[in-house]
CSV table of C-alpha atoms and ligand atoms in Angstrom, one decimal:
chain,number,residue,atom,x,y,z
X,1112,MET,CA,0.0,0.0,0.0
X,1113,ARG,CA,1.5,3.4,-1.0
X,1114,LYS,CA,0.7,6.2,1.3
X,1115,LYS,CA,-1.0,9.0,-0.5
X,1116,ILE,CA,0.8,12.3,-0.9
X,1117,ILE,CA,-0.9,15.7,-1.5
X,1118,ALA,CA,1.5,18.6,-2.3
X,1119,GLY,CA,0.5,22.2,-2.8
X,1120,ASN,CA,2.5,24.1,-5.4
X,1121,TRP,CA,2.0,27.8,-4.5
X,1122,LYS,CA,4.0,29.0,-7.5
X,1123,MET,CA,4.9,32.7,-7.4
X,1124,ASN,CA,2.1,33.5,-4.9
X,1125,LYS,CA,2.1,34.6,-1.2
X,1126,THR,CA,4.3,37.1,0.6
X,1127,VAL,CA,5.8,35.8,3.9
X,1128,SER,CA,2.9,37.0,6.0
X,1129,GLU,CA,0.3,35.6,3.5
X,1130,ALA,CA,2.2,32.3,3.4
X,1131,GLN,CA,2.3,32.1,7.2
X,1132,ASN,CA,-1.5,32.7,7.4
X,1133,LEU,CA,-2.2,30.0,4.8
X,1134,ALA,CA,0.2,27.5,6.5
X,1135,ASP,CA,-1.5,28.3,9.9
X,1136,ALA,CA,-4.9,27.7,8.5
X,1137,ILE,CA,-3.9,24.4,6.9
X,1138,LYS,CA,-2.1,23.3,10.1
X,1139,ARG,CA,-5.2,24.1,12.3
X,1140,ASP,CA,-7.3,21.5,10.4
X,1141,LEU,CA,-4.6,18.9,9.6
X,1142,ASP,CA,-2.2,18.9,12.5
X,1143,SER,CA,-2.9,15.4,13.7
X,1144,GLU,CA,-3.5,13.8,10.3
X,1145,ALA,CA,-0.8,11.3,9.5
X,1146,LYS,CA,-2.7,9.0,7.1
X,1147,VAL,CA,-1.6,11.1,4.1
X,1148,ASP,CA,1.7,12.9,3.5
X,1149,VAL,CA,1.0,16.6,3.1
X,1150,VAL,CA,3.6,18.9,1.6
X,1151,LEU,CA,3.5,22.7,1.2
X,1152,CYS,CA,5.7,24.2,-1.5
X,1153,PRO,CA,5.8,28.0,-1.1
X,1154,PRO,CA,8.1,30.4,-3.0
X,1155,PHE,CA,11.7,30.4,-1.7
X,1156,THR,CA,11.3,33.6,0.3
X,1157,ALA,CA,8.5,32.0,2.4
X,1158,ILE,CA,10.1,28.6,3.0
X,1159,SER,CA,11.6,29.5,6.3
X,1160,ALA,CA,8.4,31.0,7.7
X,1161,VAL,CA,6.3,28.1,6.5
X,1162,SER,CA,8.8,25.6,8.0
X,1163,GLN,CA,8.4,27.4,11.3
X,1164,ALA,CA,4.6,27.5,11.0
X,1165,VAL,CA,4.4,23.7,10.5
X,1166,SER,CA,7.2,22.6,12.8
X,1167,GLY,CA,6.1,19.9,15.1
X,1168,THR,CA,3.3,18.8,12.8
X,1169,GLN,CA,3.1,16.0,10.1
X,1170,ILE,CA,3.1,18.7,7.4
X,1171,ALA,CA,6.3,18.8,5.3
X,1172,VAL,CA,7.8,21.7,3.3
X,1173,GLY,CA,9.1,21.6,-0.3
X,1174,ALA,CA,10.6,23.9,-2.8
X,1175,GLN,CA,9.5,24.5,-6.4
X,1176,ASN,CA,13.0,24.2,-8.0
X,1177,MET,CA,16.7,24.1,-7.2
X,1178,HIS,CA,20.1,24.1,-9.0
X,1179,PHE,CA,22.0,20.9,-9.4
X,1180,GLU,CA,25.4,22.4,-8.3
X,1181,ALA,CA,26.2,22.6,-4.5
X,1182,SER,CA,27.5,26.1,-4.7
X,1183,GLY,CA,29.2,28.6,-7.0
X,1184,ALA,CA,28.7,31.4,-9.5
X,1185,TYR,CA,25.1,30.7,-10.4
X,1186,THR,CA,23.4,34.1,-9.8
X,1187,GLY,CA,19.8,33.8,-8.7
X,1188,GLU,CA,20.0,30.1,-8.0
X,1189,ILE,CA,19.4,28.0,-4.8
X,1190,SER,CA,21.1,24.7,-3.9
X,1191,ALA,CA,19.7,21.6,-2.3
X,1192,GLU,CA,21.8,22.2,0.8
X,1193,MET,CA,20.2,25.7,1.2
X,1194,LEU,CA,16.8,24.1,1.0
X,1195,ARG,CA,17.7,21.4,3.5
X,1196,GLU,CA,18.9,24.2,5.9
X,1197,GLN,CA,15.4,25.7,5.7
X,1198,TYR,CA,13.9,22.2,6.6
X,1199,CYS,CA,12.7,21.4,3.1
X,1200,ARG,CA,12.1,17.7,2.6
X,1201,TYR,CA,10.8,17.8,-1.0
X,1202,VAL,CA,11.5,19.7,-4.2
X,1203,ILE,CA,9.4,19.9,-7.3
X,1204,LEU,CA,11.5,19.4,-10.4
X,1205,GLY,CA,10.7,19.7,-14.1
X,1206,HIS,CA,7.3,21.4,-13.7
X,1207,SER,CA,5.9,22.3,-17.1
X,1208,GLU,CA,6.1,26.0,-16.3
X,1209,ARG,CA,9.9,25.5,-15.7
X,1210,ARG,CA,10.2,23.6,-19.0
X,1211,GLN,CA,8.1,26.2,-20.9
X,1212,TYR,CA,9.4,29.5,-19.5
X,1213,PHE,CA,12.9,28.7,-18.1
X,1214,GLY,CA,14.4,26.2,-20.5
X,1215,GLU,CA,14.3,23.2,-18.2
X,1216,THR,CA,15.2,20.0,-20.1
X,1217,ASP,CA,15.1,16.3,-19.3
X,1218,GLU,CA,18.9,16.5,-18.9
X,1219,SER,CA,18.7,19.4,-16.3
X,1220,VAL,CA,15.8,17.6,-14.5
X,1221,ASN,CA,18.1,14.5,-14.3
X,1222,GLN,CA,21.0,16.5,-12.9
X,1223,LYS,CA,18.7,18.1,-10.4
X,1224,THR,CA,17.0,14.9,-9.4
X,1225,LYS,CA,20.4,13.3,-8.7
X,1226,ALA,CA,21.6,16.3,-6.7
X,1227,ALA,CA,18.3,16.5,-4.7
X,1228,LEU,CA,18.5,12.8,-3.8
X,1229,ALA,CA,22.2,13.0,-2.9
X,1230,ALA,CA,21.4,15.9,-0.5
X,1231,GLY,CA,18.5,13.9,1.1
X,1232,LEU,CA,15.6,15.7,-0.6
X,1233,LYS,CA,12.7,13.8,-2.1
X,1234,PRO,CA,12.2,15.0,-5.7
X,1235,ILE,CA,8.7,15.3,-7.1
X,1236,VAL,CA,9.6,14.9,-10.8
X,1237,CYS,CA,6.9,16.3,-13.1
X,1238,VAL,CA,6.0,14.9,-16.6
X,1239,GLY,CA,3.1,15.5,-18.9
X,1240,GLU,CA,2.1,16.2,-22.5
X,1241,THR,CA,0.7,19.3,-24.2
X,1242,LEU,CA,-2.7,19.4,-25.8
X,1243,GLU,CA,-1.1,19.2,-29.2
X,1244,GLU,CA,0.8,16.1,-28.2
X,1245,ARG,CA,-2.3,14.4,-26.8
X,1246,GLU,CA,-4.3,15.2,-29.9
X,1247,ALA,CA,-1.6,13.8,-32.1
X,1248,ASP,CA,-1.7,10.6,-29.9
X,1249,LYS,CA,2.0,11.2,-29.0
X,1250,TYR,CA,1.6,11.4,-25.2
X,1251,GLN,CA,3.1,8.1,-24.5
X,1252,ASP,CA,6.2,8.9,-26.5
X,1253,VAL,CA,6.6,12.3,-24.7
X,1254,ILE,CA,6.2,10.8,-21.3
X,1255,ARG,CA,8.6,7.9,-22.0
X,1256,THR,CA,11.2,10.4,-23.1
X,1257,GLN,CA,10.7,12.6,-20.0
X,1258,ILE,CA,10.8,9.6,-17.6
X,1259,ASN,CA,13.7,7.9,-19.2
X,1260,GLY,CA,15.7,11.2,-19.5
X,1261,GLY,CA,14.7,12.7,-16.1
X,1262,LEU,CA,15.3,9.5,-14.2
X,1263,ALA,CA,18.3,8.0,-16.0
X,1264,GLY,CA,21.0,6.5,-13.7
X,1265,LEU,CA,19.0,6.4,-10.5
X,1266,SER,CA,19.8,3.6,-8.0
X,1267,GLU,CA,17.2,1.4,-6.3
X,1268,ALA,CA,17.5,3.4,-3.2
X,1269,ASP,CA,16.9,6.6,-5.2
X,1270,PHE,CA,13.6,5.2,-6.5
X,1271,LYS,CA,12.4,4.7,-3.0
X,1272,ASN,CA,12.7,8.4,-2.3
X,1273,LEU,CA,11.2,9.5,-5.6
X,1274,VAL,CA,7.7,10.9,-6.3
X,1275,VAL,CA,6.5,11.3,-9.9
X,1276,ALA,CA,3.8,13.8,-10.8
X,1277,TYR,CA,1.8,13.3,-14.0
X,1278,GLU,CA,0.6,16.7,-15.0
X,1279,PRO,CA,-1.0,17.0,-18.5
X,1280,VAL,CA,-0.1,20.5,-19.5
X,1281,TRP,CA,-3.6,21.0,-21.0
X,1282,ALA,CA,-5.1,20.5,-17.6
X,1283,ILE,CA,-2.9,22.9,-15.6
X,1284,GLY,CA,-4.7,26.0,-14.5
X,1285,THR,CA,-7.3,25.5,-17.2
X,1286,GLY,CA,-10.1,24.0,-15.2
X,1287,LYS,CA,-9.9,21.0,-17.6
X,1288,THR,CA,-9.1,17.8,-15.7
X,1289,ALA,CA,-8.0,14.5,-17.2
X,1290,SER,CA,-10.8,12.0,-16.6
X,1291,PRO,CA,-10.0,9.5,-13.9
X,1292,GLU,CA,-9.7,6.9,-16.6
X,1293,GLN,CA,-7.3,9.0,-18.8
X,1294,ALA,CA,-5.2,9.7,-15.7
X,1295,GLN,CA,-5.2,6.1,-14.6
X,1296,GLU,CA,-4.1,4.9,-18.0
X,1297,VAL,CA,-1.1,7.2,-18.0
X,1298,HIS,CA,-0.2,6.5,-14.4
X,1299,ALA,CA,-0.2,2.7,-15.1
X,1300,PHE,CA,2.0,3.5,-18.2
X,1301,ILE,CA,4.4,5.5,-16.0
X,1302,ARG,CA,4.6,2.7,-13.6
X,1303,SER,CA,5.5,0.3,-16.4
X,1304,LEU,CA,8.3,2.6,-17.4
X,1305,LEU,CA,9.5,2.6,-13.8
X,1306,VAL,CA,9.6,-1.2,-13.9
X,1307,GLU,CA,11.9,-1.0,-16.9
X,1308,LEU,CA,14.2,1.4,-15.1
X,1309,SER,CA,14.2,-0.6,-11.8
X,1310,SER,CA,12.0,-3.6,-11.0
X,1311,GLN,CA,8.4,-4.4,-10.3
X,1312,ALA,CA,9.0,-4.4,-6.6
X,1313,ILE,CA,10.7,-1.0,-6.6
X,1314,ALA,CA,8.2,0.5,-9.1
X,1315,ASP,CA,5.3,-0.6,-6.8
X,1316,THR,CA,6.7,1.6,-4.1
X,1317,VAL,CA,7.0,4.9,-6.1
X,1318,ARG,CA,4.1,7.3,-5.6
X,1319,ILE,CA,2.7,8.9,-8.7
X,1320,GLN,CA,0.7,12.1,-8.2
X,1321,TYR,CA,-1.9,13.5,-10.6
X,1322,GLY,CA,-1.8,17.3,-11.2
X,1323,GLY,CA,-4.1,19.5,-13.3
X,1324,SER,CA,-7.1,21.3,-11.9
X,1325,MET,CA,-7.6,18.9,-9.0
X,1326,LYS,CA,-10.1,20.2,-6.5
X,1327,PRO,CA,-12.3,18.9,-3.7
X,1328,ALA,CA,-15.1,18.1,-6.2
X,1329,ASN,CA,-13.0,15.8,-8.5
X,1330,ALA,CA,-10.3,14.6,-6.0
X,1331,ALA,CA,-12.1,11.6,-4.6
X,1332,GLU,CA,-12.7,10.0,-8.0
X,1333,LEU,CA,-9.2,10.6,-9.3
X,1334,LEU,CA,-7.7,9.3,-6.0
X,1335,SER,CA,-9.8,6.1,-6.1
X,1336,LYS,CA,-7.8,4.8,-9.1
X,1337,PRO,CA,-5.2,2.2,-8.3
X,1338,ASP,CA,-2.2,4.0,-9.7
X,1339,ILE,CA,-3.1,7.5,-8.6
X,1340,ASP,CA,-1.3,8.0,-5.3
X,1341,GLY,CA,-1.9,11.6,-4.6
X,1342,GLY,CA,-2.1,15.1,-6.1
X,1343,LEU,CA,0.1,18.0,-7.0
X,1344,ILE,CA,-2.2,21.0,-6.5
X,1345,GLY,CA,-1.8,24.5,-8.0
X,1346,GLY,CA,-4.7,26.9,-7.8
X,1347,ALA,CA,-6.7,25.0,-5.2
X,1348,ALA,CA,-3.6,24.9,-2.9
X,1349,LEU,CA,-3.9,28.7,-2.4
X,1350,ASP,CA,-7.1,28.4,-0.5
X,1351,ALA,CA,-7.0,26.5,2.8
X,1352,PRO,CA,-10.6,25.0,2.7
X,1353,SER,CA,-10.0,23.7,-0.9
X,1354,PHE,CA,-6.6,22.2,-0.1
X,1355,ILE,CA,-7.9,20.7,3.1
X,1356,GLY,CA,-10.9,19.3,1.1
X,1357,ILE,CA,-8.5,17.5,-1.2
X,1358,VAL,CA,-6.4,16.1,1.7
X,1359,LYS,CA,-9.6,14.8,3.3
X,1360,ALA,CA,-10.6,13.1,0.0
X,1361,ALA,CA,-7.1,11.5,0.0
X,1362,ILE,CA,-7.6,10.3,3.6
X,1363,GLU,CA,-10.9,8.7,2.7
X,1364,ALA,CA,-9.7,7.2,-0.6
T,2416,PEP,C1,0.3,22.7,-11.1
T,2416,PEP,O1,0.7,23.7,-11.7
T,2416,PEP,O2,1.1,21.9,-10.6
T,2416,PEP,C2,-1.1,22.4,-11.1
T,2416,PEP,C3,-1.5,21.2,-11.0
T,2416,PEP,O3,-1.9,23.6,-11.2
T,2416,PEP,P1,-3.5,23.6,-11.1
T,2416,PEP,O4,-3.9,22.7,-10.0
T,2416,PEP,O5,-3.8,25.0,-10.9
T,2416,PEP,O6,-4.0,23.1,-12.4
């Protein structure tokens, strides 16, 4: 049985005080819930405040990106060690917005994934096809390339600390959700790719989140599918009742 994992990607939203308020509101309702892993991923500037707000609870903190080098002349970048120092336990890598706007490639995702794992962070590696790729029936090829490239060279131990997020680009922030059947089909496909890269036993331990307009109203059905092990939530993670509603759906799934 894989423990479900719900992560909120706050993107470039929330000042420190706003982030603190949101973390406090989520904490009030979820403090004692350990049945599901809950991760909050604020912008870099609010990581420290959110870590303090949730300290002593089951809620974990994650970042939305990092650099693969440990230190050096990389203006504007943040290393895994810097995230660890702020009590981050997870880091989102290869989000489609990073790929689309900031030149993230499968190669850089792979470098970052290895660096995150080496530093003791759990990477949430995002993959997903565009609408054009889905309509051309190329989504499996796209996802195979992203998984094989992004996860190349990982050890068995690495896979045990890995989370994969399937986020069809056409469903992110659009209000369009993949149907539970469409999502399940891709999640099972991703797991079969993980088997090729590791083994059935290891692949069975890797949690695969769905992301793309997940909300309380559609979470339960998505999370009831056998290979959907959680959610990576954008818009609905910015509102405490919505995020809590999704976590509660995961607890009951
Ligand atoms: C995301 O960007 O990771 C995401 C899933 O966004 P939304 O929930 O807003 O579609």
